[in-house]
mmCIF file of N, CA and C in Angstrom:
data_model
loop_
_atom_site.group_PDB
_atom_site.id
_atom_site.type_symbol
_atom_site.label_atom_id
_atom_site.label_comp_id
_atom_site.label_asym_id
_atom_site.label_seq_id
_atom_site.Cartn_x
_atom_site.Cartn_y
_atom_site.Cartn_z
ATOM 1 N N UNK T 1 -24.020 -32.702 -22.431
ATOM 2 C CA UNK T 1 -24.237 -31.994 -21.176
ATOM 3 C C UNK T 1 -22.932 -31.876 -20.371
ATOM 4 N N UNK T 2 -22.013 -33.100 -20.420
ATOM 5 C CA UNK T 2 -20.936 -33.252 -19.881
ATOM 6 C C UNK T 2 -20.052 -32.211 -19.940
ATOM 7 N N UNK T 3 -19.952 -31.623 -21.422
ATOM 8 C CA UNK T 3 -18.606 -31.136 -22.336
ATOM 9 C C UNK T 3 -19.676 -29.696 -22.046
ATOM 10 N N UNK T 4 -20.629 -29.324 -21.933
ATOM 11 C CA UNK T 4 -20.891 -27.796 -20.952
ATOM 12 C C UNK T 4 -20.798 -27.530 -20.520
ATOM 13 N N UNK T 5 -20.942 -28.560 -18.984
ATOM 14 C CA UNK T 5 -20.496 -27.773 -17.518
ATOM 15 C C UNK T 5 -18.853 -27.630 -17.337
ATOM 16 N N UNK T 6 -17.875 -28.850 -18.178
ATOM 17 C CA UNK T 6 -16.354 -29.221 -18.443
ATOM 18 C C UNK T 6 -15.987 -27.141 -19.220
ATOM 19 N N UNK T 7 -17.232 -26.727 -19.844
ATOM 20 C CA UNK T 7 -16.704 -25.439 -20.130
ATOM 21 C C UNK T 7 -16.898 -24.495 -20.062
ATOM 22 N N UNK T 8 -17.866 -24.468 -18.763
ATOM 23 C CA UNK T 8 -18.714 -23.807 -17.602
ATOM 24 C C UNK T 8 -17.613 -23.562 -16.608
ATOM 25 N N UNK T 9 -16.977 -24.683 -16.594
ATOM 26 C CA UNK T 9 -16.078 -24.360 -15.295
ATOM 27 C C UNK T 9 -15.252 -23.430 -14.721
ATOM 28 N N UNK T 10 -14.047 -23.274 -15.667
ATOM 29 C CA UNK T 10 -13.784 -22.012 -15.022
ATOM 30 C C UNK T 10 -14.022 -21.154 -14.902
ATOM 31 N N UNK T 11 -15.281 -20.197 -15.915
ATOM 32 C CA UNK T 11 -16.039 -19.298 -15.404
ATOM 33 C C UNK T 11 -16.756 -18.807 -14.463
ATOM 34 N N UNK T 12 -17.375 -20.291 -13.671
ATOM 35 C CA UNK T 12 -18.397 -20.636 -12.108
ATOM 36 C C UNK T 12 -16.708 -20.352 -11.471
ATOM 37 N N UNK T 13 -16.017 -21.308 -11.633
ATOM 38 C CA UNK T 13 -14.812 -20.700 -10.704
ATOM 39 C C UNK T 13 -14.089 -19.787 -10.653
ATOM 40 N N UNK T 14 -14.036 -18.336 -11.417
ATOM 41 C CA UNK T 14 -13.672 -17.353 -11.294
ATOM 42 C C UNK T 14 -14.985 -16.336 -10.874
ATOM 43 N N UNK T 15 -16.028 -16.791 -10.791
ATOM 44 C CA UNK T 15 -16.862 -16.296 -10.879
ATOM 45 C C UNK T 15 -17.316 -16.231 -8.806
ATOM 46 N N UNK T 16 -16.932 -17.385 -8.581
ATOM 47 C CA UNK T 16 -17.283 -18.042 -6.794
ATOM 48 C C UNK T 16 -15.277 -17.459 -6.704
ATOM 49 N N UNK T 17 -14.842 -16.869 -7.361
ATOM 50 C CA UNK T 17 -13.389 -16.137 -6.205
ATOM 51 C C UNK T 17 -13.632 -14.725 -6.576
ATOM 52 N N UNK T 18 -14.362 -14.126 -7.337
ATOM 53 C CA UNK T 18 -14.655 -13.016 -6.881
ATOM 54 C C UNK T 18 -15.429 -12.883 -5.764
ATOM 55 N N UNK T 19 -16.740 -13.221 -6.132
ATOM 56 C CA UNK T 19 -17.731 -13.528 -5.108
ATOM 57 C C UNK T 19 -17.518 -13.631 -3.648
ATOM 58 N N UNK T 20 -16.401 -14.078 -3.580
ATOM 59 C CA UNK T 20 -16.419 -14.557 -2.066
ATOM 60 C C UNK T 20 -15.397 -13.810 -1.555
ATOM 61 N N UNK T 21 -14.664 -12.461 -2.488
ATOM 62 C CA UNK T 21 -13.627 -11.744 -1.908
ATOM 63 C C UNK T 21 -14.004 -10.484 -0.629
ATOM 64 N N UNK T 22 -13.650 -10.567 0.265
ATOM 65 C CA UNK T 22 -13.935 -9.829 1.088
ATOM 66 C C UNK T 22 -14.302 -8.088 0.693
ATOM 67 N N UNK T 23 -14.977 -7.640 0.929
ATOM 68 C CA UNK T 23 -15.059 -6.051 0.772
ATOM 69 C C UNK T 23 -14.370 -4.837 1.426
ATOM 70 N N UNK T 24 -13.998 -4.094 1.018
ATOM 71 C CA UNK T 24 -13.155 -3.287 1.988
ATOM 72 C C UNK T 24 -13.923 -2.201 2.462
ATOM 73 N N UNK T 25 -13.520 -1.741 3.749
ATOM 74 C CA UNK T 25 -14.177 -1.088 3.792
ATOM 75 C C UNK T 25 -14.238 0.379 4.015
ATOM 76 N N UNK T 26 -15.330 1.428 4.066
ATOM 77 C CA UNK T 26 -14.525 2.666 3.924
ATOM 78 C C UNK T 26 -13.685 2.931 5.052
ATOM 79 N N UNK T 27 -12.537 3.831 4.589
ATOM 80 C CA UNK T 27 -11.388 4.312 5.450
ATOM 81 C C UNK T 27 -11.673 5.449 6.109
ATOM 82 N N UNK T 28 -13.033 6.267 5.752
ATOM 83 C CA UNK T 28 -13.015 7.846 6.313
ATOM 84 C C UNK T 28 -14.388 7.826 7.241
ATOM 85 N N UNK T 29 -14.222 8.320 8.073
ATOM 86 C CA UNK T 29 -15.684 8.456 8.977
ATOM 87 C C UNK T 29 -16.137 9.835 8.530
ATOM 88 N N UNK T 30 -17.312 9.682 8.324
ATOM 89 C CA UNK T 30 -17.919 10.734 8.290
ATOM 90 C C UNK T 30 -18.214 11.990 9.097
ATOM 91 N N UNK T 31 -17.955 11.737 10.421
ATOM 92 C CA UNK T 31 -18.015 12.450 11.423
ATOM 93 C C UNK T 31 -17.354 13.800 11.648
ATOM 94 N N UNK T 32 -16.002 13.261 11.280
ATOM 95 C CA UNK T 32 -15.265 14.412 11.676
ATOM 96 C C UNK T 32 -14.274 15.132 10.609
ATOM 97 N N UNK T 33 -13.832 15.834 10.703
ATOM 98 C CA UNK T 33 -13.533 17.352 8.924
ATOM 99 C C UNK T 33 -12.332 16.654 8.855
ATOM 100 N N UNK T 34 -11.755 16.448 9.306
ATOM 101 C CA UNK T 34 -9.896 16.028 9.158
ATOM 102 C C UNK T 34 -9.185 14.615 9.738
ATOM 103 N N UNK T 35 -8.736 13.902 8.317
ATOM 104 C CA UNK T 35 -8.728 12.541 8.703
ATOM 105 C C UNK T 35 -6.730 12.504 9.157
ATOM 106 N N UNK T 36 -6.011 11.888 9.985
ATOM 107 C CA UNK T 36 -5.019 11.258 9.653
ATOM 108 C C UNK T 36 -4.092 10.069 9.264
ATOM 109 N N UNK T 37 -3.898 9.912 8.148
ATOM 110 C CA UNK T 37 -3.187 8.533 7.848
ATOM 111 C C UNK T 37 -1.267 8.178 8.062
ATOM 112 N N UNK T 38 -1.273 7.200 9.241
ATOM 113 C CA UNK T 38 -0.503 7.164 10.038
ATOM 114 C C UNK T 38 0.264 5.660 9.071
ATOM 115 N N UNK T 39 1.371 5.839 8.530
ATOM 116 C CA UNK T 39 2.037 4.876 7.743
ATOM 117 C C UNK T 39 3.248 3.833 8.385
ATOM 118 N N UNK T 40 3.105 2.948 7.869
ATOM 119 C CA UNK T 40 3.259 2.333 9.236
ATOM 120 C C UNK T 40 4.228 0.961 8.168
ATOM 121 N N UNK T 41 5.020 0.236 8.922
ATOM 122 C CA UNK T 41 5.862 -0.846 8.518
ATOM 123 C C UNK T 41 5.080 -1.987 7.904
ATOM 124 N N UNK T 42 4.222 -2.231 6.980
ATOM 125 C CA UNK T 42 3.307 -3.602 6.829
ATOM 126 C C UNK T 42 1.782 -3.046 6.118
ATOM 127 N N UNK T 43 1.734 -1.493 5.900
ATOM 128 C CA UNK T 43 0.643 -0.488 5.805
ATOM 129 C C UNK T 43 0.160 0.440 6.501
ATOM 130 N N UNK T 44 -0.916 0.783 6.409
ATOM 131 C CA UNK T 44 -1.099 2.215 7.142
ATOM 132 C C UNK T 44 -2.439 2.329 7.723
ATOM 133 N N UNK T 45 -2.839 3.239 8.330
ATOM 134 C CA UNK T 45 -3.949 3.002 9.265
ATOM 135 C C UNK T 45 -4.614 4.605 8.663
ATOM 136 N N UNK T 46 -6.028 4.702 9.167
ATOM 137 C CA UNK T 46 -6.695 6.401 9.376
ATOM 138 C C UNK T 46 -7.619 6.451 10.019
ATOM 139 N N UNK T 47 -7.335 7.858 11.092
ATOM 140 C CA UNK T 47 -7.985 7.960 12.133
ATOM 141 C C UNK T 47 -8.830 9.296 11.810
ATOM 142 N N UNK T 48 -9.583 9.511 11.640
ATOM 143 C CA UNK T 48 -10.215 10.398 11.629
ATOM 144 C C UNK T 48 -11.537 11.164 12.474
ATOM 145 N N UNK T 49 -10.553 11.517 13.828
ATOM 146 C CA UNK T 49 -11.066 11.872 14.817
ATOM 147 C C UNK T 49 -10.343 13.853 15.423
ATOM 148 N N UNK T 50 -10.139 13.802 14.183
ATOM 149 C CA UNK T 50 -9.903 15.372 14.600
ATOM 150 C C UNK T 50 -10.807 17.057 14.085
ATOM 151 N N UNK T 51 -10.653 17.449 14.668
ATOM 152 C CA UNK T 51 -11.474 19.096 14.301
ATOM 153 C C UNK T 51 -11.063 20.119 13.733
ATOM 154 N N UNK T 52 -9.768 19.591 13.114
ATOM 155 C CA UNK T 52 -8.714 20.950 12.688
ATOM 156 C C UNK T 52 -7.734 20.118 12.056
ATOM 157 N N UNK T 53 -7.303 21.104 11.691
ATOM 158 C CA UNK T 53 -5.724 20.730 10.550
ATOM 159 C C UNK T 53 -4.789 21.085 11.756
ATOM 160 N N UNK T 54 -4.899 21.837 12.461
ATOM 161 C CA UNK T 54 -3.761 22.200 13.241
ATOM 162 C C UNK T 54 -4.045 20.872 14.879
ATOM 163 N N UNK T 55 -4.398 20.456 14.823
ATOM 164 C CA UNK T 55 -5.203 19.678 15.695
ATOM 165 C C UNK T 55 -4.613 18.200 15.256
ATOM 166 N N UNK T 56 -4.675 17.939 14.288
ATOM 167 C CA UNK T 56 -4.265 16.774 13.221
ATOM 168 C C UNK T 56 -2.523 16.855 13.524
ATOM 169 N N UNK T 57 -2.057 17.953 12.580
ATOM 170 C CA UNK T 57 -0.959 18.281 12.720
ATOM 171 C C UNK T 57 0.231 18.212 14.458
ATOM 172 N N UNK T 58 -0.779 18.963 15.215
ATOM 173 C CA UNK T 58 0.235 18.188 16.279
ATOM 174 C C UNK T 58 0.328 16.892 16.786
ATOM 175 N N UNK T 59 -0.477 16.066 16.506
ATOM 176 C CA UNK T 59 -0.620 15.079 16.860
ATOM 177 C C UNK T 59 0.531 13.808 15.771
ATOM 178 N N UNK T 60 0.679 14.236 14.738
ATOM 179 C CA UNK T 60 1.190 13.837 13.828
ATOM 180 C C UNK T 60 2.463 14.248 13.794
ATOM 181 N N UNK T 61 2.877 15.157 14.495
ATOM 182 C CA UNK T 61 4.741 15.643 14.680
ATOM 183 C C UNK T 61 5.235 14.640 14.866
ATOM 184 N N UNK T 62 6.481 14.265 14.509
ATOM 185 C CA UNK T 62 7.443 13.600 14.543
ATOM 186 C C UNK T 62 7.102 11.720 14.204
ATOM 187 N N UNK T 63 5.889 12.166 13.509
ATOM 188 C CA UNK T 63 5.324 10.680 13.334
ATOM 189 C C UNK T 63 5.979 10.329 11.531
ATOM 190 N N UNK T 64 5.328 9.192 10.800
ATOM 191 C CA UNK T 64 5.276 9.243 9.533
ATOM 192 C C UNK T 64 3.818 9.149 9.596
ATOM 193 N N UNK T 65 2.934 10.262 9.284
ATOM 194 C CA UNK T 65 1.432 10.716 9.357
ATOM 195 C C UNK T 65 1.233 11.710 7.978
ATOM 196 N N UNK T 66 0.586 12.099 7.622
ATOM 197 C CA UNK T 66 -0.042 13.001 6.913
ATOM 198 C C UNK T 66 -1.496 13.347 6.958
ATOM 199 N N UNK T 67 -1.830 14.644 7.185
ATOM 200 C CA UNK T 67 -3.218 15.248 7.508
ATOM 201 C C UNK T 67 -3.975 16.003 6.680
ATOM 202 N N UNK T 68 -5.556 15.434 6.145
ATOM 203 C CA UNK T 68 -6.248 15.813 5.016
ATOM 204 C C UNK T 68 -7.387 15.966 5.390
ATOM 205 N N UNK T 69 -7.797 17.178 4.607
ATOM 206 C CA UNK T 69 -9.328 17.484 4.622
ATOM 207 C C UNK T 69 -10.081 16.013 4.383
ATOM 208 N N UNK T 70 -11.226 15.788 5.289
ATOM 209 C CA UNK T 70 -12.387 14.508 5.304
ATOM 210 C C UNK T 70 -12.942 14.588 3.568
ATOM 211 N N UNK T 71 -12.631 13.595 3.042
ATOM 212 C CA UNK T 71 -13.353 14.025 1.753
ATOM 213 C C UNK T 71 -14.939 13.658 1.692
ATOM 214 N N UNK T 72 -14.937 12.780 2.666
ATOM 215 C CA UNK T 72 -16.284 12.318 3.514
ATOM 216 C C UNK T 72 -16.954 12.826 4.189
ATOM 217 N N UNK T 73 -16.836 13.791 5.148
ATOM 218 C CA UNK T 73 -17.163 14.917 6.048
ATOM 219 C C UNK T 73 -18.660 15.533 5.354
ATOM 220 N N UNK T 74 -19.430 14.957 6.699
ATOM 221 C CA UNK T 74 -20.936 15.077 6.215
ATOM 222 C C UNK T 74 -21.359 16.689 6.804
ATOM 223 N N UNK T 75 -20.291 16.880 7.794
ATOM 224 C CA UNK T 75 -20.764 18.446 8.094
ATOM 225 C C UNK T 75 -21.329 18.639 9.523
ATOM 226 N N UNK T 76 -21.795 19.627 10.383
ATOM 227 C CA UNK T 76 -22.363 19.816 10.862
ATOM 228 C C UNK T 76 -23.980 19.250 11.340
ATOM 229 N N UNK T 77 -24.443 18.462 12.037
ATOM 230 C CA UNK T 77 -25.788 18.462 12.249
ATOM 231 C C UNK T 77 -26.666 19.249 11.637
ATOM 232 N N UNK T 78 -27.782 19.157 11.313
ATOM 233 C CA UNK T 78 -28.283 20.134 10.913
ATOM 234 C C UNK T 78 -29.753 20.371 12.006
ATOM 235 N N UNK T 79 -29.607 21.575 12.904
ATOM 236 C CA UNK T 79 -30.831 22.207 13.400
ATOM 237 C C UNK T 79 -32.002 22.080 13.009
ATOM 238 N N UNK T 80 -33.290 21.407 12.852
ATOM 239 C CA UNK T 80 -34.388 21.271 12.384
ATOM 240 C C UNK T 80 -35.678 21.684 13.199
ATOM 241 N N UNK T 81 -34.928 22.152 14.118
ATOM 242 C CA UNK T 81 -36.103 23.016 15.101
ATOM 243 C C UNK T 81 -36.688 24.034 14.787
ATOM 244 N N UNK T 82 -37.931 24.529 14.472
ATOM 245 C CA UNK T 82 -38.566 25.792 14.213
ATOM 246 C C UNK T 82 -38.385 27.131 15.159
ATOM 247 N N UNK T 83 -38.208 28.231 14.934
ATOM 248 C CA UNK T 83 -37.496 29.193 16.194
ATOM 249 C C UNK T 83 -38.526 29.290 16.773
ATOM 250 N N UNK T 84 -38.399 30.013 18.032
ATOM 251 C CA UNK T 84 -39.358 29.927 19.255
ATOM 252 C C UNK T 84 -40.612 30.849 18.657
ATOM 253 N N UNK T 85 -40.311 32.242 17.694
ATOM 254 C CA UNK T 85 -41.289 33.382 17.424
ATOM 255 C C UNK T 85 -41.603 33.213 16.103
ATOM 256 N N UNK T 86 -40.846 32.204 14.868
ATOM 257 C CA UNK T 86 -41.045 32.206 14.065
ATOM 258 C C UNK T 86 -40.703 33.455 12.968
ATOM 259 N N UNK T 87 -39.764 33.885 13.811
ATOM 260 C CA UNK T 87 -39.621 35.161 12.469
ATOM 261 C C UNK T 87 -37.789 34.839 12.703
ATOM 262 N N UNK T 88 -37.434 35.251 11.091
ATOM 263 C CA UNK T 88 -35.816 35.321 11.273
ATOM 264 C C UNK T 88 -35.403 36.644 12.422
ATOM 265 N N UNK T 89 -33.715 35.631 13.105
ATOM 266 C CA UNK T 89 -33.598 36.940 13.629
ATOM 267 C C UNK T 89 -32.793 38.109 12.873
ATOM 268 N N UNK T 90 -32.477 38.981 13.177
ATOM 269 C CA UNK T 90 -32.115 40.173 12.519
ATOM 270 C C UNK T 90 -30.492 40.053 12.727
ATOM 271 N N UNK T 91 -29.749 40.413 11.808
ATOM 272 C CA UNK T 91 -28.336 40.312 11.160
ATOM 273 C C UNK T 91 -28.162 41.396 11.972
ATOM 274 N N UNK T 92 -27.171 40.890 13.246
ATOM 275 C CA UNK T 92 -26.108 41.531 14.358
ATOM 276 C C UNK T 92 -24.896 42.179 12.725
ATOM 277 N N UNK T 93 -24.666 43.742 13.440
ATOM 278 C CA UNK T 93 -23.428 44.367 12.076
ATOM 279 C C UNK T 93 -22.754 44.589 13.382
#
């Protein structure tokens, strides 16, 4: 029984340092279309609180930043209200 757990062991102990490794977590919010990752002395950070590429972009001038489509970006709300008359409305040309 001795000479099992003696070769059990380091398996339970590689097994309890995965286990207990912290998780990371996601970097992109879903919220908003355009994330920026701002690089930085020690690593880098992302904020992804903008509405535009050009929006991203000034904010990011003269920084070390780079600005990317949300690959996360859940979109728009979606309207689930029934219309007031129930009929589609008619395509404005």
């Amino acid at each position: 029984m001795q000479n099992l757990i003696l070769a059990l062991f380091p398996a339970l102990l590689a097994l309890g340092t995965i286990a207990s490794a912290p998780a990371n977590a996601q970097k992109y919010d879903s919220t908003s279309p355009v994330c920026k990752t701002n690089y930085r002395w020690g690593g880098e950070d992302t904020d992804c609180g903008y509405t535009s590429l050009e929006q991203c972009r000034a904010s990011a001038s003269g920084l070390a930043a780079m600005c990317i489509n949300n690959p996360y970006y859940a979109g728009p709300p979606i309207d689930r209200r029934p219309s007031q008359s129930g009929r589609r409305p008619r395509p404005a040309y």
